[in-house]
Coordinates of C-alpha atoms in Angstrom, one line a residue:
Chain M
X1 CA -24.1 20.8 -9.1
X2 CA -23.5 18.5 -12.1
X3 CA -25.5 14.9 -12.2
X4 CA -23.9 12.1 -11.9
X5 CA -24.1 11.5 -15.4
X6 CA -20.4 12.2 -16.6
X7 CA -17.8 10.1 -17.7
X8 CA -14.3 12.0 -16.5
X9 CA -15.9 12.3 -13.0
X10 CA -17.2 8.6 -12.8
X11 CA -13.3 7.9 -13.0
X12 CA -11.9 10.2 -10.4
X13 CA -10.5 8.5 -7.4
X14 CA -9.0 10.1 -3.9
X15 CA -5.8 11.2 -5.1
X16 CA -5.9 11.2 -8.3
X17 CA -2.9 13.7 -9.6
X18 CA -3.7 16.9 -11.6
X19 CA -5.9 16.6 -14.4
X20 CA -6.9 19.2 -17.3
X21 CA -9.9 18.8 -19.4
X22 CA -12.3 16.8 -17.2
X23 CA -16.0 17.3 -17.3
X24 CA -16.1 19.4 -14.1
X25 CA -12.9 21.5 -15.5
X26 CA -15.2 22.1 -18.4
X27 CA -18.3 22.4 -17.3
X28 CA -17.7 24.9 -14.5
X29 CA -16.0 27.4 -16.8
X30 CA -19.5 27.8 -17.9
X31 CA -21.0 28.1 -14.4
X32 CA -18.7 31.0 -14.2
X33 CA -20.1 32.7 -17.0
X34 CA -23.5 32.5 -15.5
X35 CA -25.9 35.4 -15.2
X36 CA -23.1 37.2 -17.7
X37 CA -23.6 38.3 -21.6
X38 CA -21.4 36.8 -24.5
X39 CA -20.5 39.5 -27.2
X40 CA -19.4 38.6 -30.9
X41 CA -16.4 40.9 -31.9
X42 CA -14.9 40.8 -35.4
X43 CA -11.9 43.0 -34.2
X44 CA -9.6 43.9 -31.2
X45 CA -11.1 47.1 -30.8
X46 CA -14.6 45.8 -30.7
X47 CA -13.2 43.3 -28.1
X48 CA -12.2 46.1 -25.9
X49 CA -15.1 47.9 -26.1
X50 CA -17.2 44.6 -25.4
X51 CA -15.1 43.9 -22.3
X52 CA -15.1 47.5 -20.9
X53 CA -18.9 47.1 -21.1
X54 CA -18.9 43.9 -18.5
X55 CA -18.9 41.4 -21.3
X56 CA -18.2 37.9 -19.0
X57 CA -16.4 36.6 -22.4
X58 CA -16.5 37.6 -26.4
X59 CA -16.7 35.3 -29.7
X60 CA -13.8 35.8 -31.8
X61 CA -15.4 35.6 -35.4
X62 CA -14.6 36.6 -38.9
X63 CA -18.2 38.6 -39.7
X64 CA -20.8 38.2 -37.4
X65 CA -23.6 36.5 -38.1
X66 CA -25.8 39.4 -40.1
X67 CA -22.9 40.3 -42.2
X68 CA -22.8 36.2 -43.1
X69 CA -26.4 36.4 -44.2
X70 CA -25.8 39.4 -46.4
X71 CA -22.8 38.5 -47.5
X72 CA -23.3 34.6 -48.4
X73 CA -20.6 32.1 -49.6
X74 CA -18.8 29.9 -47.2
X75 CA -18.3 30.7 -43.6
X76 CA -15.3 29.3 -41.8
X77 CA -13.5 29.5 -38.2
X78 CA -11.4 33.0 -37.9
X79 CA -7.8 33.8 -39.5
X80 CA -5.9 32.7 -36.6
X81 CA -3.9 36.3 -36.3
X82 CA -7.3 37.9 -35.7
X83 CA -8.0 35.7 -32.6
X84 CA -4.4 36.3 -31.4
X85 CA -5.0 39.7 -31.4
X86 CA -8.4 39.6 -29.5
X87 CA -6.8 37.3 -26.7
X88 CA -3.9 39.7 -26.5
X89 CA -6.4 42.6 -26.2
X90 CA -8.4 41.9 -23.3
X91 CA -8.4 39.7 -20.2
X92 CA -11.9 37.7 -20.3
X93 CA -12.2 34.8 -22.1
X94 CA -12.1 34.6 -25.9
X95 CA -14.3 31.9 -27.9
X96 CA -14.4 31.0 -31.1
X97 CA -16.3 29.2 -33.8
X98 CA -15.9 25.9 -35.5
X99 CA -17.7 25.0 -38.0
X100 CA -20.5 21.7 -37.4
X101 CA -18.2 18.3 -37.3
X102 CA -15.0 20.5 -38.4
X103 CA -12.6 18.8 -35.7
X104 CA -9.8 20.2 -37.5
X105 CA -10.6 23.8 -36.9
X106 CA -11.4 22.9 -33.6
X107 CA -8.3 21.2 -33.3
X108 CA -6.0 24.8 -34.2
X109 CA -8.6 27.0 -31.8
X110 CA -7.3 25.0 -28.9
X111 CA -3.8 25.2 -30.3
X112 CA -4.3 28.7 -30.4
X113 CA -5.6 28.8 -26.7
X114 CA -9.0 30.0 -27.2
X115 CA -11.1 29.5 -23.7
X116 CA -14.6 27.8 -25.1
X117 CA -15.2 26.6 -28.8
X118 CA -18.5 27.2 -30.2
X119 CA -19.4 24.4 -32.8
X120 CA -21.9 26.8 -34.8
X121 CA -24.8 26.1 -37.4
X122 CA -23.6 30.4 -37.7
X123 CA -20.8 28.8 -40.1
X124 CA -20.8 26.8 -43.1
X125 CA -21.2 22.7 -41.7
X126 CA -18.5 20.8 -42.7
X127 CA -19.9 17.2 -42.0
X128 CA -24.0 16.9 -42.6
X129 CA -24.1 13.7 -40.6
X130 CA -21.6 13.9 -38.0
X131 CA -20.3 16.8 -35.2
X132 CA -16.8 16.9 -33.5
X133 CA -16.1 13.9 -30.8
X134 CA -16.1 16.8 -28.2
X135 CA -14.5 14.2 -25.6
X136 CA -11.1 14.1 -27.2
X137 CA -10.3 18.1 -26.4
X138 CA -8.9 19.4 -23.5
X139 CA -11.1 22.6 -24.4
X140 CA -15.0 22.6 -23.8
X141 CA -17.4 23.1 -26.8
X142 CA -20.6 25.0 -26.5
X143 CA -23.2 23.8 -29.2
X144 CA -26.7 25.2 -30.0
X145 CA -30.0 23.4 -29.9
X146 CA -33.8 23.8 -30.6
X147 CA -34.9 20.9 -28.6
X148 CA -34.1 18.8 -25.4
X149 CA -33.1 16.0 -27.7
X150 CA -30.0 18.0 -30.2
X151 CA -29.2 19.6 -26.4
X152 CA -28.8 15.6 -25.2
X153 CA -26.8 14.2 -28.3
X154 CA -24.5 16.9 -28.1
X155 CA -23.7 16.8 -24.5
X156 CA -23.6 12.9 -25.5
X157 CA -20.7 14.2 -27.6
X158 CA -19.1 16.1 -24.9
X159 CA -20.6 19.3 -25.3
X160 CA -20.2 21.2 -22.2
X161 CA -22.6 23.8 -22.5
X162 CA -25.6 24.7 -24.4
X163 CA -27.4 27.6 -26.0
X164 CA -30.5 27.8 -28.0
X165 CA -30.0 28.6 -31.6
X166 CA -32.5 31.2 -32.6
X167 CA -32.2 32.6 -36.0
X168 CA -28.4 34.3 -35.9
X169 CA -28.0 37.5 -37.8
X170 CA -31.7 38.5 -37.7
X171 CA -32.4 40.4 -34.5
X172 CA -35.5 38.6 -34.4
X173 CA -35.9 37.2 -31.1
X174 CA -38.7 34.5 -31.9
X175 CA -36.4 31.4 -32.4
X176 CA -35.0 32.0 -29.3
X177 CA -38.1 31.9 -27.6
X178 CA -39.1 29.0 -29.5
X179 CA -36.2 27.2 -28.6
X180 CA -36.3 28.2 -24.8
X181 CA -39.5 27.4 -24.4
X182 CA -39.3 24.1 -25.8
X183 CA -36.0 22.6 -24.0
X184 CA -37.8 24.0 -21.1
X185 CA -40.9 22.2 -21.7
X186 CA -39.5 19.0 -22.8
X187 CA -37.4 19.1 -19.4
X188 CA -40.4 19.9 -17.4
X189 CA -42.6 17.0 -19.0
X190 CA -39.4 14.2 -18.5
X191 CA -39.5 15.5 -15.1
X192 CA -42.9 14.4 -14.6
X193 CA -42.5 10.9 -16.2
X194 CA -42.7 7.7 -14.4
X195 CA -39.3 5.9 -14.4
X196 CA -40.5 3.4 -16.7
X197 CA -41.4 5.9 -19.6
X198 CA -38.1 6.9 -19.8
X199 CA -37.3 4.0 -22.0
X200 CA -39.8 5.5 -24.6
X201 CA -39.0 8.7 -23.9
X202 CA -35.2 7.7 -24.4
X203 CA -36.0 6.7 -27.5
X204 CA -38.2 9.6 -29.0
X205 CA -35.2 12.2 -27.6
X206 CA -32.6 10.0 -29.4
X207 CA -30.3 10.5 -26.4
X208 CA -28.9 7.7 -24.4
X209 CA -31.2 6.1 -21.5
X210 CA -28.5 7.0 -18.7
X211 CA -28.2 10.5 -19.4
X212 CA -32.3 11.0 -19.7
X213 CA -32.6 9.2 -16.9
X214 CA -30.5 11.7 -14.8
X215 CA -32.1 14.5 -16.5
X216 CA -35.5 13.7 -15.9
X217 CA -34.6 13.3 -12.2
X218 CA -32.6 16.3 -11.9
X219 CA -34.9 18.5 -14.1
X220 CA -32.2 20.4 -15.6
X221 CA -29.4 19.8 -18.0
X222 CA -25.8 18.8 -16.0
X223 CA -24.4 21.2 -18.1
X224 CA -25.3 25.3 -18.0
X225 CA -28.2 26.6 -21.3
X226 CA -27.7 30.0 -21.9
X227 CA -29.5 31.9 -25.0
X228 CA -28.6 33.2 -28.4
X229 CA -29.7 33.9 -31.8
X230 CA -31.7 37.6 -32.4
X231 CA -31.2 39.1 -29.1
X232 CA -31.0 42.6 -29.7
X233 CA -32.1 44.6 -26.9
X234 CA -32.1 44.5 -23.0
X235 CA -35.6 43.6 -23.0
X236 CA -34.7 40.7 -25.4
X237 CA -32.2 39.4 -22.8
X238 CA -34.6 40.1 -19.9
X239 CA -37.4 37.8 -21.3
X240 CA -34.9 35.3 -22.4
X241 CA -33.9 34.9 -18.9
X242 CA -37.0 34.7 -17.2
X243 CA -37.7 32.0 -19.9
X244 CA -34.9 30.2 -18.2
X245 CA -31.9 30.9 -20.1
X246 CA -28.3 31.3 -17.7
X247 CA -26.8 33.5 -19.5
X248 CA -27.1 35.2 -23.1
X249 CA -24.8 35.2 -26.4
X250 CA -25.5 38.8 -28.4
X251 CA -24.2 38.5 -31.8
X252 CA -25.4 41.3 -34.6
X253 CA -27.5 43.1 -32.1
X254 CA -24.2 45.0 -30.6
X255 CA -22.1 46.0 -33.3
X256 CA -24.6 46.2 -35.9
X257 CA -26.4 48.9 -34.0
X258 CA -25.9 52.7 -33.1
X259 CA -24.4 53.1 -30.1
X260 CA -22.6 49.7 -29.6
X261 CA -20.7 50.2 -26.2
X262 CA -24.3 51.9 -24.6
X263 CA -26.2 49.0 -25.8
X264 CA -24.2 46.3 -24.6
X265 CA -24.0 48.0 -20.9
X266 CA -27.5 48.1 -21.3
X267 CA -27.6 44.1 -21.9
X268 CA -25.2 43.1 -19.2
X269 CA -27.2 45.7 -17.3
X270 CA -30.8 43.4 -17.9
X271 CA -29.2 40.3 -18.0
X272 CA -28.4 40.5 -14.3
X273 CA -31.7 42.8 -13.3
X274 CA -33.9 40.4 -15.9
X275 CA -36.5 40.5 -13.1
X276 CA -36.7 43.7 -12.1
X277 CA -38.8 45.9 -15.0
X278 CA -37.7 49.1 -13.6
X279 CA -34.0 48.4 -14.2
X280 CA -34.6 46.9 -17.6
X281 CA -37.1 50.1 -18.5
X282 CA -34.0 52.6 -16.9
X283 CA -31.5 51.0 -18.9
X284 CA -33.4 50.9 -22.1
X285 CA -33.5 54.4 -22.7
X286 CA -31.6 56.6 -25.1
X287 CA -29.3 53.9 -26.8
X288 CA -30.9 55.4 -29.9
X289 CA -31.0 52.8 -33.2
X290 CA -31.5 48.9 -32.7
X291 CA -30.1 46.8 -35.4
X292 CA -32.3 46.5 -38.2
X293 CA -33.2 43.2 -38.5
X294 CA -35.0 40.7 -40.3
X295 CA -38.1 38.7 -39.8
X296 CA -37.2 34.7 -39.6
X297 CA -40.6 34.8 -41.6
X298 CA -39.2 36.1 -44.1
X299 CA -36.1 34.3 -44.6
X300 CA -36.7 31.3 -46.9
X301 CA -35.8 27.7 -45.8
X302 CA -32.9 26.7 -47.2
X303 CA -30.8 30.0 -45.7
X304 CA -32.3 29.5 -42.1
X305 CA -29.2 28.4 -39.7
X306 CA -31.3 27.4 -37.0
X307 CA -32.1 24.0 -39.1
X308 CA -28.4 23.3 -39.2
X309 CA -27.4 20.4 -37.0
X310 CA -28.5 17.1 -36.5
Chain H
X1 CA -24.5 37.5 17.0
X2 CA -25.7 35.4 14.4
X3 CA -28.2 32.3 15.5
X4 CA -27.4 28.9 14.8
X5 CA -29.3 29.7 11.4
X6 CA -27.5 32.9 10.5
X7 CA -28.0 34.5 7.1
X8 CA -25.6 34.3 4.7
X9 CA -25.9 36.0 1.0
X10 CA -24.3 35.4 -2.3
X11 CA -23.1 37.9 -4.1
X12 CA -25.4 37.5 -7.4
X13 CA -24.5 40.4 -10.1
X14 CA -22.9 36.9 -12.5
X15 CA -21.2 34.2 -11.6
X16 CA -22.1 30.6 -9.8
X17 CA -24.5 32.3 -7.5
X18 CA -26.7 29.2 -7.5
X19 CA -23.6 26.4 -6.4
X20 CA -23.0 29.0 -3.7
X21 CA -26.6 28.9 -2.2
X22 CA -27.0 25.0 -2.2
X23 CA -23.9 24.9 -0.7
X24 CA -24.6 27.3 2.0
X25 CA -28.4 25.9 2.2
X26 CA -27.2 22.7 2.7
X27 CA -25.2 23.4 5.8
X28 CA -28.3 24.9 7.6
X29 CA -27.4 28.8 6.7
X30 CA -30.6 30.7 5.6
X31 CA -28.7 32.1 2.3
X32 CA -30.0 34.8 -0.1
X33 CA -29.0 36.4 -3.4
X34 CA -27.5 40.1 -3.1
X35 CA -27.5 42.5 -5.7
X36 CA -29.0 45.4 -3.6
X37 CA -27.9 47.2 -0.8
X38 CA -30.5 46.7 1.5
X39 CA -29.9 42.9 0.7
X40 CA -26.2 43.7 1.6
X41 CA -27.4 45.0 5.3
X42 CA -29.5 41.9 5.9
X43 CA -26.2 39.6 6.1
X44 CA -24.2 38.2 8.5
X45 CA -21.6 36.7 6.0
X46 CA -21.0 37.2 2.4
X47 CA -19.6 35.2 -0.2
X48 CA -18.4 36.4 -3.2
X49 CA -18.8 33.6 -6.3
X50 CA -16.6 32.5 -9.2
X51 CA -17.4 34.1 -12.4
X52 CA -15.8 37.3 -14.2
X53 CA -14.6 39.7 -11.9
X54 CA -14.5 42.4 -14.0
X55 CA -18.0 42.4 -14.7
X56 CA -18.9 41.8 -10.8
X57 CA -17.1 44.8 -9.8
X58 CA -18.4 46.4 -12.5
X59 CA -22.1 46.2 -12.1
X60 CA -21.2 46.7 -8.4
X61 CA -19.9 50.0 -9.0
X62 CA -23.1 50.9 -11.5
X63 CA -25.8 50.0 -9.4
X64 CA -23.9 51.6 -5.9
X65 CA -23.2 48.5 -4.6
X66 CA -19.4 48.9 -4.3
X67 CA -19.0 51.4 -1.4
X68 CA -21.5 49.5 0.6
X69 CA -19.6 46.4 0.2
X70 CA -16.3 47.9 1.2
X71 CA -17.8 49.6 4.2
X72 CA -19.5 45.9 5.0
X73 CA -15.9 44.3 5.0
X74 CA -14.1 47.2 6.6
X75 CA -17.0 46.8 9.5
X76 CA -15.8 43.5 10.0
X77 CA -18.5 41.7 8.1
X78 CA -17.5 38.1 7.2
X79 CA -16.8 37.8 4.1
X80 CA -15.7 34.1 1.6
X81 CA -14.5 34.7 -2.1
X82 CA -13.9 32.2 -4.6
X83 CA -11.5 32.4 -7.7
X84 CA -13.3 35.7 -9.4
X85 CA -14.8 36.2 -5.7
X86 CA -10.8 35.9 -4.7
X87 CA -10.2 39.2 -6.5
X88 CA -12.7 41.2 -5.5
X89 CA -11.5 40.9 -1.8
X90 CA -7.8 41.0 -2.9
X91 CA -6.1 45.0 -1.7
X92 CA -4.0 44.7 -4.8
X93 CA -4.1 42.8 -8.7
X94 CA -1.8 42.1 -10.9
X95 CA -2.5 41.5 -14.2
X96 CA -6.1 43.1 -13.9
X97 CA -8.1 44.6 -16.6
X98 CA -7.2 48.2 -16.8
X99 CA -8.2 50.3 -13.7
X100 CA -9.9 47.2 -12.4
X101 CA -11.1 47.9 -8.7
X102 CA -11.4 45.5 -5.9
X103 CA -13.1 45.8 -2.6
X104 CA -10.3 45.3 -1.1
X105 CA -9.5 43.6 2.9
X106 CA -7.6 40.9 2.3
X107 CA -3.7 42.0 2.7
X108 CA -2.7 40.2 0.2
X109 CA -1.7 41.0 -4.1
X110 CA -3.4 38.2 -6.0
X111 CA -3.2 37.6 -9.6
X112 CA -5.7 37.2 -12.3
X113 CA -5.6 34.3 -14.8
X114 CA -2.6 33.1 -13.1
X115 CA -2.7 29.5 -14.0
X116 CA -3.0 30.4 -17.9
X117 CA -6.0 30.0 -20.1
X118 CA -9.0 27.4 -19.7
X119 CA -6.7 24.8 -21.6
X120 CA -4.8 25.0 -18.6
X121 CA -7.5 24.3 -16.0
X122 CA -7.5 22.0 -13.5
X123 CA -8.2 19.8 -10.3
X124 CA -6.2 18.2 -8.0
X125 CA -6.3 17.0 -4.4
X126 CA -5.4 19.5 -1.9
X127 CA -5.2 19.5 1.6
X128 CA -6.5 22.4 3.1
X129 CA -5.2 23.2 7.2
X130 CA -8.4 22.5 9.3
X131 CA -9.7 20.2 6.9
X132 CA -8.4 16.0 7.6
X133 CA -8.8 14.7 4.3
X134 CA -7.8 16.8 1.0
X135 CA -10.1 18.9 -1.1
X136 CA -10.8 17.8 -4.8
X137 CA -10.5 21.4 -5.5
X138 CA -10.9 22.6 -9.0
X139 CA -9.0 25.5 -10.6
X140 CA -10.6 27.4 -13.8
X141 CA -8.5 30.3 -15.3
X142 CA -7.7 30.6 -11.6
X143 CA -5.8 33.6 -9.7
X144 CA -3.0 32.8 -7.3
X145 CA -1.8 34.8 -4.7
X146 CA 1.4 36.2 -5.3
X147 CA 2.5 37.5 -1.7
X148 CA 0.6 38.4 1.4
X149 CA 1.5 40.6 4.5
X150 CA 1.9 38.9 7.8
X151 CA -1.3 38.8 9.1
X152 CA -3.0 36.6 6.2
X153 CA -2.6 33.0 7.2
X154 CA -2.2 30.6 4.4
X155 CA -4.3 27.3 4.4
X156 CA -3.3 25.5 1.2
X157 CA -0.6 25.8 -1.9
X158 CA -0.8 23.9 -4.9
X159 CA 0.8 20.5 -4.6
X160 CA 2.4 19.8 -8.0
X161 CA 2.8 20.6 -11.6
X162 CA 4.6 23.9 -12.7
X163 CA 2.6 26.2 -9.8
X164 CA 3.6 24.2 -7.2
X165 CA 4.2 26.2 -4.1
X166 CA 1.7 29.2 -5.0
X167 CA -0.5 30.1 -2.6
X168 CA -4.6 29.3 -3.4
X169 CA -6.1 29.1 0.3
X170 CA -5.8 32.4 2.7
X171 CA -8.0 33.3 6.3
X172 CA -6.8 36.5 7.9
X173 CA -9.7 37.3 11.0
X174 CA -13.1 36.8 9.3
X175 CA -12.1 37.1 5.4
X176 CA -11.9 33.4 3.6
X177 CA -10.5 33.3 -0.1
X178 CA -9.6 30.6 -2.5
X179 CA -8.5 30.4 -6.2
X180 CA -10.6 27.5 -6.6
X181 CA -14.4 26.5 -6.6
X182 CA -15.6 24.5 -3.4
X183 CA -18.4 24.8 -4.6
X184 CA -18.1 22.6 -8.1
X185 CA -19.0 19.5 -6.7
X186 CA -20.9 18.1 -3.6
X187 CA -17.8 18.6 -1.4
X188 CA -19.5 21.2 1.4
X189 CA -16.6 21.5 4.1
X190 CA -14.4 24.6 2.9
X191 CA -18.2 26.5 2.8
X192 CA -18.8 24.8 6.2
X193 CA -15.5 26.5 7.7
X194 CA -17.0 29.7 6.5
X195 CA -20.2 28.8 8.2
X196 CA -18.6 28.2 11.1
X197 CA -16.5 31.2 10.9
X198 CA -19.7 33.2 10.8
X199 CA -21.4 31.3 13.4
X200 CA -18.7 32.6 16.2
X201 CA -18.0 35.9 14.5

């Protein structure tokens, strides 16, 4: 159930005529996709192959996130003839990326009817202080964090959903859990505060008092966290939802390995059996090469996504 | 017969398993998750939650969950299906993936992604037959249902905009569907008519 920290809903009054676009219109397209896995296709076919799989939704992009890394230059949202043909090719969802504070690719993905927008550090940031007034689209955004307090300042900016960030286009599953782990943490410790460290804790978050405040009392975000960023396996999306994670975003890891279509059954397959080792140890077997990954360790500073947004 | 706390699950392959449960928690049900059979048996309602339906029915047919649930319904288990949850208890779909199944009961043809894409979302006020005041019921890449046979009896239609007229509330014996989600929001009473429809089943 969302809080009652939300702006559209604070307005709604018996009888109000049909609205699109409100926070619960937004936010509950991402309650739907609960429990479900989120694929990155660069091509109809993959799109296809993603949905025939159980994919709840796929992300429409131009080269997926390991492709980026190895590839360099400037990343930018999808040629808008690629995305039509994904939409016309299946019937789940289609996302796509914007890049950070780009409102004007944002503004063409809604044009174009895409169902979420995903503001991504994966891309090339257009705007190194400022991200997209999410609150002036009738689409919902979905924007990564590493901490409680980016999660808070972009649901601030009308970000309907959350993921964690990890390290996209690695297959290395540490940020992730990083990431998890902390938004988790930081929610459990606000939980625990007195009302009248909130203030304090307001400020450290650098999130508005109001929406802490309902945070802290519902111990949970009002708006759905699911996971991304180096997931690669089923036992990658298994441990990233016990670590609290609704839902998973697989970018690299499904197309970038050998048997694409058997691995991402395999992923839906853990996602919804993530507590149940004997599922996750049946479906793990025989789905022959992983992608080959990189270790964040590795990767020097400057290229790391994860630090992108602010 | 089900006791005055009678157990109720939640269909809980993906979707908005957890809206479900409060709801159904909150109305003095004892509700569980089902993803198993033998969860399946323990039940004396189902609902079936919004999410993708072509993943539910999906993972229902991997992990041989599918033939169980259409014996369930054909047994006259009661059974309450939201948007995606709509679907899966529809006999017929248009505009399904390809090959989609269904579990099937409700005489009805319903069809996916009627109401467009998520731009085209939406609430409104509703009134719902049983229910005194309207429902603020909220419609996300929402089926409709395009024609039912004569023993489906229709509780609500959209009110306005371009859809006005379709069909997005059915009962027909113990099977409850709607396009939208009762269960966005705090609003209980649509999941408590499905209580109640339990209760005297």
């Amino acid at each position: 159930m969302s809080p009652d920290y939300d702006l559209a809903m604070a307005e709604h009054t018996p009888e109000t005529p049909i609205e699109h676009g409100t926070s619960r219109v937004k936010r509950g397209m991402a309650e739907m996709l609960k429990g479900g896995v989120i694929m990155d296709v660069v091509t109809a076919e993959q799109a296809k192959i993603a949905e025939d799989a159980g994919a709840v939704a796929v992300m429409a992009l131009e080269r997926v996130p390991a492709d980026i890394r190895a590839q360099g230059g400037v990343s930018r949202m999808s040629d808008p003839d690629m995305i039509d043909s994904i939409i016309e090719a299946v019937s789940i969802p289609v996302m796509a990326k914007a890049r950070i504070g780009h409102f004007a690719e944002a503004q063409v993905l809604q044009s174009l009817g895409v169902d979420y927008i995903d503001e991504s550090e994966v891309l090339t940031p257009a705007d190194y202080a400022n991200h997209i007034d999410k609150w002036k689209f009738t689409v919902p955004f979905v924007c990564g964090a590493t901490n409680l307090g980016e999660a808070l300042r972009r649901i601030t900016e009308g970000a309907a959903m959350i993921r964690s960030k990890g390290e996209a286009g690695t297959g290395d599953v540490s940020n992730a859990v990083m990431h998890m782990r902390t938004i988790g943490g930081e929610l459990r410790r606000l939980h625990s505060m007195s009302e009248d460290e909130l203030y304090v804790a307001a400020k450290e978050l650098q999130a508005p008092f109001e929406l802490v405040k309902e945070v802290a009392a519902a111990g949970k975000l009002p708006v759905v966290l699911f996971t991304a960023g180096g997931i690669a396996t089923p036992a990658d999306a298994a441990m990233m939802m016990q670590l609290g994670a609704e839902g998973v975003f697989v970018g690299s890891g499904i197309f970038k390995s050998g048997n694409p279509a058997e691995r991402a059954e395999a992923i839906v397959k853990a996602t919804t059996f993530f507590d149940d080792p004997d599922v996750v140890a049946k479906v793990s077997r025989g789905l022959g090469e992983a992608m080959v990954g990189i270790n964040v360790d590795e990767i020097p500073q400057p290229h790391r996504l994860a630090e992108r947004g602010w | 017969m089900p006791a005055a706390q009678p157990t109720i699950g939640v269909l809980a392959l993906q979707g908005d398993v957890r809206e479900h449960l409060a709801a159904l928690r909150s109305l003095g049900a004892d509700a569980i998750s089902v993803r198993r059979p033998a969860e399946l048996a323990a039940c004396d309602g189902l609902v079936l939650p919004g999410g993708e339906s072509t993943t539910m029915v999906k993972l229902a047919r991997i992990f041989d969950l599918l033939e169980p649930l259409r014996d369930a319904v054909r047994a006259g288990l009661p059974a309450f299906g939201t948007c995606a949850g709509m679907i899966l208890l529809a006999d017929r779909i248009e505009d399904g993936a390809a090959g989609q199944e269904t579990i099937g009961g409700l005489h009805l043809t319903v069809r996916r992604n009627a109401f467009g894409r998520q731009v085209d979302s939406f609430e409104e006020d509703l009134h719902v037959d049983g229910l005194d005041d309207p429902v603020r019921a909220v419609f996300i890449r929402a089926p409709w249902v395009e024609a039912v046979e004569d023993d489906v009896e229709v509780l609500a239609r959209v009110e306005t905009g371009p859809a006005a007229g379709r069909i997005v509330a059915v009962r027909q014996g113990p099977l409850m569907a709607t396009s939208f989600h009762p269960e966005v929001g705090s609003d209980d009473r649509v999941h408590g008519m499905f209580v109640d429809l339990v209760r005297s089943a």
